[in-house]
Coordinates of C-alpha atoms in Angstrom, one line a residue:
X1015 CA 0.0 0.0 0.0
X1016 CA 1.3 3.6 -0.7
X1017 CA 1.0 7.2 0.9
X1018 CA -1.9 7.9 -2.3
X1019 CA -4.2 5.0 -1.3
X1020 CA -3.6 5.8 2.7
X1021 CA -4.8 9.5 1.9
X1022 CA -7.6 9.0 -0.4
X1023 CA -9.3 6.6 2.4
X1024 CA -8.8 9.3 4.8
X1025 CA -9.7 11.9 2.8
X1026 CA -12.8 9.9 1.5
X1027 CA -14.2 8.6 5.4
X1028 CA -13.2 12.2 6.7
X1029 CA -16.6 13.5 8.1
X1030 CA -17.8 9.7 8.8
X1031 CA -14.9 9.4 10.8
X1032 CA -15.9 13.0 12.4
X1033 CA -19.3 11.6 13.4
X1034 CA -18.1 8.9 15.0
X1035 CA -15.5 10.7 16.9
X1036 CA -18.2 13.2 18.0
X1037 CA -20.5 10.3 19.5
X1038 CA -17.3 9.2 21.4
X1039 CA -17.0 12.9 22.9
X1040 CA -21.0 13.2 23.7
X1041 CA -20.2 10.8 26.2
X1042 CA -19.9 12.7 29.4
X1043 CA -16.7 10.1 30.9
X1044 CA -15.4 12.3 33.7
X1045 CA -13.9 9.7 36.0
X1046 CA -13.0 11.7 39.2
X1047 CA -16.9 12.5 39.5
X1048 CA -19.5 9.5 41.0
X1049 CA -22.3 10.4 39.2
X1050 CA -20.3 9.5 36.1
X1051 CA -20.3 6.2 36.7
X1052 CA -22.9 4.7 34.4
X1053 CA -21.2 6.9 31.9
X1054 CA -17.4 5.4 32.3
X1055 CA -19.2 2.0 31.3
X1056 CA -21.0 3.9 28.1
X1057 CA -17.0 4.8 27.4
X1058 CA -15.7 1.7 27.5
X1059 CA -18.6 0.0 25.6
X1060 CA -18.5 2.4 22.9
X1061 CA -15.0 1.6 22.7
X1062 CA -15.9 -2.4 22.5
X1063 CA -18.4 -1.3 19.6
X1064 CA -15.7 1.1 17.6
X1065 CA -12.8 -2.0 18.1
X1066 CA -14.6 -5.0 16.9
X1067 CA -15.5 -2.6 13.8
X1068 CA -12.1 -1.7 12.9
X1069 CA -11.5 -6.0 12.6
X1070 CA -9.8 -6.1 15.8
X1071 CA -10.4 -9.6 17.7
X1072 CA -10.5 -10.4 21.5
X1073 CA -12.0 -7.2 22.0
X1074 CA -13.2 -6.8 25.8
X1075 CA -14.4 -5.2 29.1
X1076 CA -11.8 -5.9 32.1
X1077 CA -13.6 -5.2 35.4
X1078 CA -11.1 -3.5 37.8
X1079 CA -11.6 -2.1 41.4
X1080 CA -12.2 1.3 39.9
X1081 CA -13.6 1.9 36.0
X1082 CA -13.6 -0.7 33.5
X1083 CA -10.4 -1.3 31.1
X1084 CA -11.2 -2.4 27.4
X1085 CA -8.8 -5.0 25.5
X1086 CA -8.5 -6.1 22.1
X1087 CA -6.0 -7.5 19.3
X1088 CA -4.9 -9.2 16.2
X1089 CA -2.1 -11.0 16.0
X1090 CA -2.0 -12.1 12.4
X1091 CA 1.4 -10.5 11.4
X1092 CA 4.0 -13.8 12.1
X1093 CA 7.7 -12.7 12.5
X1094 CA 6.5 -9.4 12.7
X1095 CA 6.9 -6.7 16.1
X1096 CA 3.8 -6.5 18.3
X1097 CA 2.7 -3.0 19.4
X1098 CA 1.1 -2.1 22.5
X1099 CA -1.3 1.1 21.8
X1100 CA -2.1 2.6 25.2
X1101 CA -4.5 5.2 25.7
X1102 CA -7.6 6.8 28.5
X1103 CA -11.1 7.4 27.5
X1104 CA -11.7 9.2 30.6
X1105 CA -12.1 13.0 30.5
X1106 CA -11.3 15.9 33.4
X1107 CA -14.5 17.7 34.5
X1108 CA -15.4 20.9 32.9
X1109 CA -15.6 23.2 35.3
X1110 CA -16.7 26.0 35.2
X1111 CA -18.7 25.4 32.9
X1112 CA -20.0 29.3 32.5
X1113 CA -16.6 30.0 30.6
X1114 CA -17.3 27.5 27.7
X1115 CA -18.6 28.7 24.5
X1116 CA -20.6 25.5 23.7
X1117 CA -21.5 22.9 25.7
X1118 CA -18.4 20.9 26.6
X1119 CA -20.3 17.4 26.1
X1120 CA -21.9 18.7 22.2
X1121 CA -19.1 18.8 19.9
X1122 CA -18.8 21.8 17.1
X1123 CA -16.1 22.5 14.5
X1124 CA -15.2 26.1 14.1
X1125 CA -12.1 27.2 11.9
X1126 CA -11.0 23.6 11.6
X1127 CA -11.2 22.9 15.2
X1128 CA -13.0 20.5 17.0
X1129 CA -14.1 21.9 20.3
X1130 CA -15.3 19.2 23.2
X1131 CA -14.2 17.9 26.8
X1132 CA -11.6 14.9 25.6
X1133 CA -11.5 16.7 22.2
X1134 CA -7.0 16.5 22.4
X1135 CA -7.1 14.5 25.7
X1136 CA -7.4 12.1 25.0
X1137 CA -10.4 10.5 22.7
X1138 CA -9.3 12.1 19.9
X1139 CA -5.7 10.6 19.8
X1140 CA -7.2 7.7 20.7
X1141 CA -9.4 7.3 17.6
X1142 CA -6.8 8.1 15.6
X1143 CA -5.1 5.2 16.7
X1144 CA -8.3 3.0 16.1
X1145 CA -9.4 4.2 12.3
X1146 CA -5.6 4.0 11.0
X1147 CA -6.1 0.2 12.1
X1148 CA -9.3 -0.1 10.8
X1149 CA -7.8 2.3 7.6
X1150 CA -5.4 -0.8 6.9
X1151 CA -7.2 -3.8 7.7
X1152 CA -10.5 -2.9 4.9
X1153 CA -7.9 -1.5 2.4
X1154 CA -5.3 -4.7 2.7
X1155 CA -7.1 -7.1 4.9
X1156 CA -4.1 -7.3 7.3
X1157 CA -1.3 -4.8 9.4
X1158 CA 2.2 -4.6 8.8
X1159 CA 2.5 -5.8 12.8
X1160 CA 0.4 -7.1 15.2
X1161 CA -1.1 -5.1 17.2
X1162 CA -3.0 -4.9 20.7
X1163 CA -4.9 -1.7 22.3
X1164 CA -5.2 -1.6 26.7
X1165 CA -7.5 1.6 26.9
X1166 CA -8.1 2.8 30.6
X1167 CA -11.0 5.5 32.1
X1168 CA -9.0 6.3 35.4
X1169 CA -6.0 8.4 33.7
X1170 CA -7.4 11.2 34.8
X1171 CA -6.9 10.3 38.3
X1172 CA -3.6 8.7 38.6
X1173 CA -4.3 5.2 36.9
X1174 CA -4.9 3.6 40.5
X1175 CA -6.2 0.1 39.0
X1176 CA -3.7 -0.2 35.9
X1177 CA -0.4 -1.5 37.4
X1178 CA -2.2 -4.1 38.7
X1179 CA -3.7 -4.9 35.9
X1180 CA -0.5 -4.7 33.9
X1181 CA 1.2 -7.0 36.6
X1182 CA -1.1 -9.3 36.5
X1183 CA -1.4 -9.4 32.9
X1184 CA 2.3 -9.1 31.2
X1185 CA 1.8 -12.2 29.2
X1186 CA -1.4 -10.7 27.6
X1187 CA 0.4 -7.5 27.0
X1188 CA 3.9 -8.6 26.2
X1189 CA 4.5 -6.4 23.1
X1190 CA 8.4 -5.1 21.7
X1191 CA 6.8 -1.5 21.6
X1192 CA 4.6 0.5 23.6
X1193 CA 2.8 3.6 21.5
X1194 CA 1.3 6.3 23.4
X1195 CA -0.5 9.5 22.0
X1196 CA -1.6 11.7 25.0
X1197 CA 1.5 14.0 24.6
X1198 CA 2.2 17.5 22.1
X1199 CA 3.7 18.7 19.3
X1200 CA 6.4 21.4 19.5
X1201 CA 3.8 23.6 17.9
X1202 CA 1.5 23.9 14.7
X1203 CA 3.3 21.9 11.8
X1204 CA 6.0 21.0 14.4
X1205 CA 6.2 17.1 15.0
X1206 CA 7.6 16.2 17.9
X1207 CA 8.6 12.3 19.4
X1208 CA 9.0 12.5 23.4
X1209 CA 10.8 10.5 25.0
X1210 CA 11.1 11.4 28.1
X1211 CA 8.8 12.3 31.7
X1212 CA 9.3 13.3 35.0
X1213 CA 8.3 11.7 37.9
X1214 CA 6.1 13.0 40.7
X1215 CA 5.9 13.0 44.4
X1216 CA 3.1 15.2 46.0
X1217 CA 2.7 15.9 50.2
X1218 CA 0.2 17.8 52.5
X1219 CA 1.8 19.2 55.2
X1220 CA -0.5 19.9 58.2
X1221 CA 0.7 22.6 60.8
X1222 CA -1.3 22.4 63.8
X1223 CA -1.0 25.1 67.1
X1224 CA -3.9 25.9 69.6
X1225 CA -7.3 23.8 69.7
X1226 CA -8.7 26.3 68.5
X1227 CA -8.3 30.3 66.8
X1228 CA -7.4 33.1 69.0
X1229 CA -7.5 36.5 69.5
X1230 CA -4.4 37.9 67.8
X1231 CA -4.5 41.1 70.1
X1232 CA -4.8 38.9 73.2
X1233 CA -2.4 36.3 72.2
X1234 CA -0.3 37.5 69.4
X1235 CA 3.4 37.5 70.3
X1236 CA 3.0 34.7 73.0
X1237 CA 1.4 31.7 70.6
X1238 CA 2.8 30.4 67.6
X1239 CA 0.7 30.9 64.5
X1240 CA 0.5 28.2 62.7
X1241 CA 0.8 30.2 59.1
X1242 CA 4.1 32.1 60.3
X1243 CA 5.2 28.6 61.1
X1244 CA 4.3 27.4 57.5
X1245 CA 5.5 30.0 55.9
X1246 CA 8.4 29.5 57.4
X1247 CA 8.7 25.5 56.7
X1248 CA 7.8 26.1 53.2
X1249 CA 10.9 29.3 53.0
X1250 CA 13.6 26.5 53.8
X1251 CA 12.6 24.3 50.9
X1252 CA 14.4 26.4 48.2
X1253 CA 17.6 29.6 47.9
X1254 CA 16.4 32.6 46.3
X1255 CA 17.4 30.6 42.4
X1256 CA 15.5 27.9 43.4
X1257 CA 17.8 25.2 44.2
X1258 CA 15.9 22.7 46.3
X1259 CA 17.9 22.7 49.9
X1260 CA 16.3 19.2 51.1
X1261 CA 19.5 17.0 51.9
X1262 CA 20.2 14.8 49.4
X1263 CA 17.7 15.9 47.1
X1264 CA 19.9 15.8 43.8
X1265 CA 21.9 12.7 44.8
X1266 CA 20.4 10.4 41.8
X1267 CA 19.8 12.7 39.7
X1268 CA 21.1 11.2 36.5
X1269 CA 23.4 13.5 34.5
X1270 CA 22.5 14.2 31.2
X1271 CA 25.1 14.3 27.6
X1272 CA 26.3 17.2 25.9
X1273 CA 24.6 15.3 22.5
X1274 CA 21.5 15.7 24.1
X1275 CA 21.8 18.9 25.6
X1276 CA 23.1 20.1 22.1
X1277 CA 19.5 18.7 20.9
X1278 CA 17.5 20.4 23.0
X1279 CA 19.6 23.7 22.0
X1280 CA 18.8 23.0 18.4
X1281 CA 15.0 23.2 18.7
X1282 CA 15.6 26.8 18.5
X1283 CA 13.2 27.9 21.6
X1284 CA 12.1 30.8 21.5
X1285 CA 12.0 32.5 25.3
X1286 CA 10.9 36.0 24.9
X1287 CA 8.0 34.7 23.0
X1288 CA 7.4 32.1 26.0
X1289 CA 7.9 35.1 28.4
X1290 CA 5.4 37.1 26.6
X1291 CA 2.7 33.9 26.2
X1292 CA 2.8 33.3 29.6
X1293 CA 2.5 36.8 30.7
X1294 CA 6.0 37.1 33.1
X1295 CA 8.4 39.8 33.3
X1296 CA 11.4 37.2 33.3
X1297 CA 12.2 33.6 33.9
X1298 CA 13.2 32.0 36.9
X1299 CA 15.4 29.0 38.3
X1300 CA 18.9 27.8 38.5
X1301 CA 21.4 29.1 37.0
X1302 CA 23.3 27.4 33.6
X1303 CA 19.9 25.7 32.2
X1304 CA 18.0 27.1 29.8
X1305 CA 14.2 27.3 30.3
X1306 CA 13.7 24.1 28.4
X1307 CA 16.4 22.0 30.7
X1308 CA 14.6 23.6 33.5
X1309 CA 11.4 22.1 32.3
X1310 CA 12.5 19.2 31.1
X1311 CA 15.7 17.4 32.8
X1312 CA 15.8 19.2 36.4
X1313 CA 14.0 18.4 38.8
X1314 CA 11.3 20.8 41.0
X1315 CA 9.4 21.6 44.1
X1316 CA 6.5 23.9 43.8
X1317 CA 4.0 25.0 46.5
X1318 CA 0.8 24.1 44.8
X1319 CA -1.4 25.4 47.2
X1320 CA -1.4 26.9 51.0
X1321 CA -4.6 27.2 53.3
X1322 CA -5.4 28.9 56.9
X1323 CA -7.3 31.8 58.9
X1324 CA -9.1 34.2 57.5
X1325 CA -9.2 35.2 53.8
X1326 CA -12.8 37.0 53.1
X1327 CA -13.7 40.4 52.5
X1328 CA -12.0 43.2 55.4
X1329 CA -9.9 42.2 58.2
X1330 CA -10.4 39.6 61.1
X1331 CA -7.8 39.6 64.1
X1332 CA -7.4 36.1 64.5
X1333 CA -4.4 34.0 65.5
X1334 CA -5.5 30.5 63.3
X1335 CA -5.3 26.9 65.2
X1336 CA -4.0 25.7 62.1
X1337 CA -2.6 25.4 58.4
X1338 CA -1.8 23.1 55.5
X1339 CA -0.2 23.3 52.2
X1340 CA 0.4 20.9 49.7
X1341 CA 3.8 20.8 47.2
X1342 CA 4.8 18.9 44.5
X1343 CA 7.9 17.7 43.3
X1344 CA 8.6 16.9 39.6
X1345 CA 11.4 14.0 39.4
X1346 CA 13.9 13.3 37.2
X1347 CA 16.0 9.7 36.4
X1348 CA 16.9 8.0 38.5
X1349 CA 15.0 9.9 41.5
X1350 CA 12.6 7.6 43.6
X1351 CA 9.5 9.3 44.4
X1352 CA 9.3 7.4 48.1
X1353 CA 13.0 8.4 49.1
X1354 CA 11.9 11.8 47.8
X1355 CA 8.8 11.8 50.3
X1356 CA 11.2 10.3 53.0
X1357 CA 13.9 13.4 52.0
X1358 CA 11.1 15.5 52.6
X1359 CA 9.6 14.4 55.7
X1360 CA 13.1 14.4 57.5
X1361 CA 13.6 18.0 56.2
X1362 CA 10.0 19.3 57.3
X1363 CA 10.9 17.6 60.7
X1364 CA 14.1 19.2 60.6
X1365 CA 12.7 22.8 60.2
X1366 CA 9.7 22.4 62.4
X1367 CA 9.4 25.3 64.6
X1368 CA 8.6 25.3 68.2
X1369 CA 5.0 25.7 69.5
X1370 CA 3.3 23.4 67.1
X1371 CA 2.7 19.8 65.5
X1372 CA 3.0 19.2 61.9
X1373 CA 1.4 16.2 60.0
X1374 CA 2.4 14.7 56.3
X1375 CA 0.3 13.1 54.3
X1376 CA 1.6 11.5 50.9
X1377 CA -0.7 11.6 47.7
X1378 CA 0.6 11.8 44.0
X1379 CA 3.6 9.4 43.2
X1380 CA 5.3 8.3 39.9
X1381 CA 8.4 7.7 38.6
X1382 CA 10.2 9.1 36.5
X1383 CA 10.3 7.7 32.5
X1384 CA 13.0 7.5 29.9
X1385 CA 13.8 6.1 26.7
X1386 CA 17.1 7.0 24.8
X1387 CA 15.9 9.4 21.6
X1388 CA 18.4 6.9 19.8
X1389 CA 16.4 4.0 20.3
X1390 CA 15.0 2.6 17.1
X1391 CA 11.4 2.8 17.9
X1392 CA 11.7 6.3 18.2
X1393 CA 13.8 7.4 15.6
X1394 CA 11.1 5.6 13.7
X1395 CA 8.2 7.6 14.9
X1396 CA 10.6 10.7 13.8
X1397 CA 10.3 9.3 9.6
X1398 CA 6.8 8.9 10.0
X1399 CA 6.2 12.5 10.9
X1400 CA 8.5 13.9 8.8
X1401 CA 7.0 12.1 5.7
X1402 CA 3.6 13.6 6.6
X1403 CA 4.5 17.0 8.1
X1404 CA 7.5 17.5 5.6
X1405 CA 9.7 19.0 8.6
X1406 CA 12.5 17.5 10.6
X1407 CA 11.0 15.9 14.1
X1408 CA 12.2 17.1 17.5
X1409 CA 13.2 14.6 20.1
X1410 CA 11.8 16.6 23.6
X1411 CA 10.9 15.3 26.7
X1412 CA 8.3 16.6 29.0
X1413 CA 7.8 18.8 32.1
X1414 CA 4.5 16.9 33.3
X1415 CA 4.6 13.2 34.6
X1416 CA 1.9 10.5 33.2
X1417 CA 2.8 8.2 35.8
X1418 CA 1.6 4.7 33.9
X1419 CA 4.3 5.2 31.3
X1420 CA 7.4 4.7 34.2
X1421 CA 4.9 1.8 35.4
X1422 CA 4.6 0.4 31.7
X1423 CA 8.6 0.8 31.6
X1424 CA 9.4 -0.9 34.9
X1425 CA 7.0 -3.9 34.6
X1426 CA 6.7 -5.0 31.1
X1427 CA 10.7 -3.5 30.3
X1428 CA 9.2 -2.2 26.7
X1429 CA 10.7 0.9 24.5
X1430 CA 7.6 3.7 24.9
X1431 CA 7.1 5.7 22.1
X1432 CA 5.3 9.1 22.7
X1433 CA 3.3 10.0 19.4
X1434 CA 1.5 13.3 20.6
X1435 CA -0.4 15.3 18.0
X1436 CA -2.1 17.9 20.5
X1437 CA -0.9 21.3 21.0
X1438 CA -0.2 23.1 24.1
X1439 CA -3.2 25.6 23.2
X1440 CA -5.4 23.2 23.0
X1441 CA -7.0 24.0 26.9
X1442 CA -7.4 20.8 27.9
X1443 CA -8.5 20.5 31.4
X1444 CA -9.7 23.7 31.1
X1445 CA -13.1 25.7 29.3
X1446 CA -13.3 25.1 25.6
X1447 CA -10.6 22.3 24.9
X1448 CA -10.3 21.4 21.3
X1449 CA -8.6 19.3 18.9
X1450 CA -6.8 21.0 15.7
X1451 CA -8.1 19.0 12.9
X1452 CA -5.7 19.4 10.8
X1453 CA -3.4 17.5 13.2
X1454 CA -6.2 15.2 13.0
X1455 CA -6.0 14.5 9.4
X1456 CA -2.0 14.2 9.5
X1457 CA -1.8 12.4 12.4
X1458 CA -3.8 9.5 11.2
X1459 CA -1.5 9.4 7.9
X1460 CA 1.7 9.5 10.6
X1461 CA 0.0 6.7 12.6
X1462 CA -1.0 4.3 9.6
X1463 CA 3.2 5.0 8.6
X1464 CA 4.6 4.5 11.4
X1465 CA 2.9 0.9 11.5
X1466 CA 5.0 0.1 8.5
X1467 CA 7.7 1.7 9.7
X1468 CA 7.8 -0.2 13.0
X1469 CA 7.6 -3.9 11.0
X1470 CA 10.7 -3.6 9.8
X1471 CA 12.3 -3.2 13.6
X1472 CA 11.9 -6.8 13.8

């Protein structure tokens, strides 16, 4: 089969395709929300109905703790490498829902976009993924590989069921690569392959004084106030550039090359435009990294969030009983999110000041992913965009963390290959996401190629 027939199927299925993709978006699958439940298992049903009509086999419902999994397969190409497409039909929820210009749940096209919750993140790259597959088995009644699809609803809130599942399960799954699209482009007509995530560990910390809120006139100057003893726990986290000061912190941090460093300083980053998109006056953070290495291969600890007393409208002289914040930090390879957590909970103990109690409670953790940009799976997914997009593909890693990818890495021991094709504009998680559809139509061309592409890893 060439490029010609691949784009004249698209071209001629384009707004089936589109309809199909819209019922998939009408469903409202918010998975952090309970009265969503009946419509997680609409999801993943609708996914059973849109795999077994592409031709794939063994296509099924897993039950998990949480929201169902769907499976399916063919496995048809002997000799041949098996891919592992992973992807969430889960969605985030749309609040607030007064800022969207249509309802988040009806999906509309305007100027070539396609604007509903899941739009970029992630039904649409899902579906890509499906109708290249189907593409190929009506056109040639078989795939260049074999292929097998584990598509999950509880993404949106940490995967808690999938390692499991994937434990439990690696003889089922065993694959030679792992293709993910829930990632983004450098920008429009800017391919991009990442290969690379940090990890995350998240903590509440819990500062706790009298057993109850004083009078700041009667007790001010003889209590400890909880928020000045914060304030002060979360001041000895970080120096005035932003170098983390928790003992031991950078110990495993694992260096990176010059080759690499030399790639990231080839993608030709463009700060004051950054500066000015994000609305700051200058950037921030340690000194000899750029803004992308920054983002990309240091690691980070932010205050997320910090609660206590008063905060309405005037003044109210009170001396709060107590006060929390939660931080984040973003990991790098080789750091271990529970010796981060244990690095952090000797240093909030270490810098605890007198007159109160502080609790910590763990939530987010995931490890940190990487696969080396010279890996052939990857290089791979780098022809098959350039082909379509006519451009030279970047090799980037990422900021955020998906934390399933470092669990795909470390149980099943598989390459990852991260085929994004949304864009950072795109708002999703927030009020009018949307899916650029001309990285719709491309993508499923880069897909359908890089299936042909990845048959001759073998």
């Amino acid at each position: 089969m060439n490029s010609s027939q691949i784009d004249k199927y698209f071209k001629d299925h384009r707004q089936a395709h589109l309809e199909e993709l819209k019922g998939f978006l009408r469903i409202p699958s918010v998975s952090s929300l309970s009265e969503h439940k009946a419509d997680m298992q609409k999801g993943a049903e609708w996914l059973v109905k849109s795999l077994t009509k592409a031709g794939l086999e063994n296509v099924r419902i897993d039950e998990t703790d949480g929201h169902p999994l769907v499976y399916a397969d063919w496995l048809h190409a002997e000799g041949k490498p098996t891919i592992l497409v992973y992807g969430h039909y889960d969605v985030q929820p749309v609040d607030p829902l007064h800022l969207w210009e249509t309802s988040p749940f009806d999906p509309h096209v305007r100027d070539n976009k396609l604007y509903a919750r899941g739009a970029s993140d992630d039904k649409g790259q899902v579906f890509m993924h499906i109708k290249a597959v189907e593409a190929l088995l009506k056109m040639d009644g078989e795939l260049p590989v074999n292929m097998k699809f584990i598509l999950e609803g509880e993404e949106e809130i940490g995967s808690p069921s999938l390692p499991k599942y994937v434990e439990d399960n690696k003889d089922k799954l065993a694959a030679d690569i792992i293709v993910i699209s829930d990632t983004g482009m450098q920008g429009p007509g800017r391919p991009a392959v990442c290969y690379g995530l940090r990890g995350l560990a998240g903590i509440q910390i819990d500062v706790k004084g009298p057993k109850g809120d004083l009078h700041s006139g009667l007790y001010g100057g003889a209590v400890q106030n909880p928020l000045h003893a914060i304030v002060e726990i979360l001041e000895s986290f970080r120096d005035k550039e932003g170098v983390i000061q928790v003992e031991g912190f950078y110990d495993d941090v694992r260096p990176v090359s010059d080759a690499e460093r030399a790639e990231f300083a080839a993608l030709e980053f463009d700060l004051e435009q950054e500066k000015a998109d994000l609305g700051i006056i200058e950037d921030f953070g340690e000194s000899g990294y750029s803004f992308v290495e920054r983002t990309w291969i240091r690691p980070t600890l932010e205050i997320n969030g910090i609660t206590g007393g008063f905060s309405g409208e005037g003044i109210k002289t009170v001396l709060p009983a107590e006060a929390s914040s939660k931080i984040t930090c973003r990991l790098v390879p080789d750091q271990d999110p529970d010796d981060i957590i244990a690095k952090l909970k000797a240093h909030v103990e270490a810098h605890k000041p007198a007159g109160v109690t502080v609790d910590i409670t763990e939530f987010d953790k995931g490890k940190p992913f990487l696969t080396p940009f010279e890996h052939p799976a990857i290089q791979a997914a780098g022809r098959s965009y350039e082909k379509v997009y006519q451009v030279p593909t970047a090799f980037t890693r990422m900021g955020g963390s998906i934390p399933i990818v470092a669990a795909f890495d470390e149980i099943l021991g598989l390459p990852v290959v991260l085929m994004g094709f949304g864009l950072a504009s795109e708002n999703f998680h927030a009020p009018n996401e949307h899916f650029h559809l001309e990285n719709f139509d491309k993508g499923l061309r880069v897909i359908s190629d890089y299936l042909f592409e990845a048959s001759t890893l073998a």
